[in-house]
C-alpha positions as MATLAB code, in Angstrom:
seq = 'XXXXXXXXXXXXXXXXXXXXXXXXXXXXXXXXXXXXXXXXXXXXXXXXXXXXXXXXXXXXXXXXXXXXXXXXXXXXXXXXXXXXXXXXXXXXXXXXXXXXXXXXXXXXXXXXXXXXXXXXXXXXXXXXXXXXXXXXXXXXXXXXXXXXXXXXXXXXXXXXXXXXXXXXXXXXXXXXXXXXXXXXXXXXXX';
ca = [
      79.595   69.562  132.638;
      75.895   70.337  132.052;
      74.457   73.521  130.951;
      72.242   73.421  133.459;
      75.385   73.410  136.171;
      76.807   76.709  134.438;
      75.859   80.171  135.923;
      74.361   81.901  133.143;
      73.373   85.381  134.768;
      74.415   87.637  132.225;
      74.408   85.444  129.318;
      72.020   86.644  126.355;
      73.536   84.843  123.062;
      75.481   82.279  122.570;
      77.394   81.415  119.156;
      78.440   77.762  118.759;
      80.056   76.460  115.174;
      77.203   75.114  112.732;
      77.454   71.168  113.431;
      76.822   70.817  109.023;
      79.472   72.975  106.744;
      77.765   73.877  103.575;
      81.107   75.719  102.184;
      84.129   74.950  102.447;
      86.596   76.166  105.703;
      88.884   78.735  104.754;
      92.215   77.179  106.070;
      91.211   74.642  103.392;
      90.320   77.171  100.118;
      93.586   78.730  101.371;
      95.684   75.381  101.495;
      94.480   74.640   97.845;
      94.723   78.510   96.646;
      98.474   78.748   97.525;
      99.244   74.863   96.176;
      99.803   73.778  100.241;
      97.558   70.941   99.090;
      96.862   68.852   96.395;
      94.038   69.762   94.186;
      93.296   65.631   95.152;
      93.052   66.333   99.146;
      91.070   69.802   98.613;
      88.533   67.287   96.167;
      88.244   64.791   98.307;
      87.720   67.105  101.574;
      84.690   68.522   99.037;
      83.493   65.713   98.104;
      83.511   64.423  101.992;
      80.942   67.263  102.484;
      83.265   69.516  103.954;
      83.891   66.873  106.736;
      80.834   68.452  108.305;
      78.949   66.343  110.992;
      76.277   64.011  109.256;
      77.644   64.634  105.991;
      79.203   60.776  105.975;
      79.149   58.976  102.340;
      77.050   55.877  103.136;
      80.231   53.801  102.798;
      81.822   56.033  105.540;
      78.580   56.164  107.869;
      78.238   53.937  110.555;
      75.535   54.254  113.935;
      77.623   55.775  115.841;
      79.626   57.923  113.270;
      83.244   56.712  114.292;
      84.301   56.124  110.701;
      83.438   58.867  109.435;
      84.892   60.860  112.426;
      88.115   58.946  112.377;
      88.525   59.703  108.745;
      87.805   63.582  108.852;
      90.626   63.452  111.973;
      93.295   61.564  109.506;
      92.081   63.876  106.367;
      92.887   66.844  108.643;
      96.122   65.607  109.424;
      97.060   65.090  106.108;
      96.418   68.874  105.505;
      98.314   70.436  108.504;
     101.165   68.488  107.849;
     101.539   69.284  104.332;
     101.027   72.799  105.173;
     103.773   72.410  107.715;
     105.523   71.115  105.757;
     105.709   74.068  102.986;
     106.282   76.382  105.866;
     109.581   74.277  106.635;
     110.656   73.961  103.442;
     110.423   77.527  103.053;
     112.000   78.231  106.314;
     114.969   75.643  105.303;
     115.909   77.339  101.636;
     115.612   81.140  103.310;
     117.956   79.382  106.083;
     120.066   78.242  102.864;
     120.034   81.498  101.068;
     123.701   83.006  100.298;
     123.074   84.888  104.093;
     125.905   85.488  106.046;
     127.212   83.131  108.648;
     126.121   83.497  112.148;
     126.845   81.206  114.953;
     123.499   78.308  115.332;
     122.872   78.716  111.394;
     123.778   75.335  110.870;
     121.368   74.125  114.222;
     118.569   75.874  112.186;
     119.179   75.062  108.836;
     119.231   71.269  110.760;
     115.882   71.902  113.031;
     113.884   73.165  109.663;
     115.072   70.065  107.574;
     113.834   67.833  110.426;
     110.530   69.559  111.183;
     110.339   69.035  107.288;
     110.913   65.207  107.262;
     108.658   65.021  110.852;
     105.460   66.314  108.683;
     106.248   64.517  105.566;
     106.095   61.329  107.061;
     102.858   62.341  109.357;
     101.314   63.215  105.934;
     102.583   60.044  104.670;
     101.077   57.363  107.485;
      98.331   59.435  107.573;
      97.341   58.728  104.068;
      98.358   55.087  104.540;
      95.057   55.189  106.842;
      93.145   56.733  104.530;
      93.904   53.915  101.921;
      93.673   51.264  104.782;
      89.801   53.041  105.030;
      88.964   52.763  100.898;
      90.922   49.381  100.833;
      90.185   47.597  103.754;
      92.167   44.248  104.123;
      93.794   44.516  100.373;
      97.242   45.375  101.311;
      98.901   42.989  103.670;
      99.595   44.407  107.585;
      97.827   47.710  106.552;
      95.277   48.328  109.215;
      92.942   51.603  109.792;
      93.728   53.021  113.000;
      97.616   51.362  112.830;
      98.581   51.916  108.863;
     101.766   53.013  108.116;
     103.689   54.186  104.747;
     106.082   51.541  104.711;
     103.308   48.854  104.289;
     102.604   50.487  101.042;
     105.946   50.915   99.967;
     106.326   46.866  100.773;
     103.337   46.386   98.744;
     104.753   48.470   95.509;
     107.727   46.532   95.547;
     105.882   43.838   93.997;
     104.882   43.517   90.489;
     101.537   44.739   89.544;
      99.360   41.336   89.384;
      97.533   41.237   86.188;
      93.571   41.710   86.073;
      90.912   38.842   85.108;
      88.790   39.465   83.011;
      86.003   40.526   85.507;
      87.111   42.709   88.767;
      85.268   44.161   91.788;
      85.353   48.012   91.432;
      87.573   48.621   94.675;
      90.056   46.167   92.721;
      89.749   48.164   89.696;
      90.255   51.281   91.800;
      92.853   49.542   93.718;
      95.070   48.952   90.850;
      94.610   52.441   89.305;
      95.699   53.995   92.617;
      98.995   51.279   92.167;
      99.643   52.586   88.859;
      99.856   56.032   90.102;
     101.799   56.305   92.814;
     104.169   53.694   92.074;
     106.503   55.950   89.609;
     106.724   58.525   92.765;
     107.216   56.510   95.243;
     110.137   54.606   93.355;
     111.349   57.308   91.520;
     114.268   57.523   89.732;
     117.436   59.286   91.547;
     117.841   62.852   89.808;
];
């Protein structure tokens, strides 16, 4: 629809959402405030200009701003279900608590500790996309757009290959990012 097809009789001002974000938004500051987030996400959301409309990194901008775009919609997914996730996990221990027994406890206590693992492993594809973005084609079958955990998961299962002597920076960065989240993602069992 055009604006010139709307009836505007009536109409004096009209308030649209600044197209470039020079502060943050507050359901972010909140997210990081209360620990929803990792101080990692909220730094890279700041760093990303706020994911504000022509605020692309050069390595993120492209003519018709679909990288950059894309990436703001998987960085924004990351953050909702994290925050969900916090809200369920919070849900699921006051479901827990030494409450009395009532008849469909057990159906919530079940529901919360689903919805739980449902936005764990959203946040978890959805930052398989973000490294398929700042790693393009260096982890095998992860593709932006179609990236999944599991790929990464595959690819920590291998030894860490050693460095030459010279490396590219996104190989240097590449392996630093290995070394990091390969003791949480393999864990040991508490």
């Amino acid at each position: 629809m055009r604006l010139a097809d709307c009836d505007l009789n009536g109409i004096d001002v009209i308030s649209i959402a600044p197209f470039e974000r020079n502060t943050p938004e507050h359901e972010w500051v909140n997210a990081a405030k209360k620990g929803g987030i990792p101080s990692g996400l909220y730094d890279l959301y700041c760093r990303a200009g706020f994911l504000s409309f022509g605020a692309a990194p050069q390595f993120l901008s492209d003519p018709d701003n679909v990288l950059f775009s894309y990436f703001a919609l998987v960085l924004r997914s990351i953050q909702e279900s994290l925050i969900d996730a916090h809200a369920q996990v919070d849900s699921f221990v006051a479901a827990l608590r030494g409450e009395k027994w009532e008849e469909g406890a057990d159906i919530r206590e079940r529901r919360h500790l689903r919805d739980l693992l449902i936005a764990l492993q959203t946040a978890f594809d959805a930052l398989a996309d973000v490294i398929a973005i700042f790693f393009p084609g260096s982890i095998r079958g992860l593709e932006v757009g179609r990236a999944q955990f599991s790929k990464i998961e595959s690819w920590l299962d291998k030894p860490i290959p050693s460095m030459s002597l010279i490396s590219t920076p996104s190989e240097f960065y590449l392996r630093k990012m290995q070394e990091k989240i390969e003791p949480m993602v393999h864990a040991p069992r508490p």
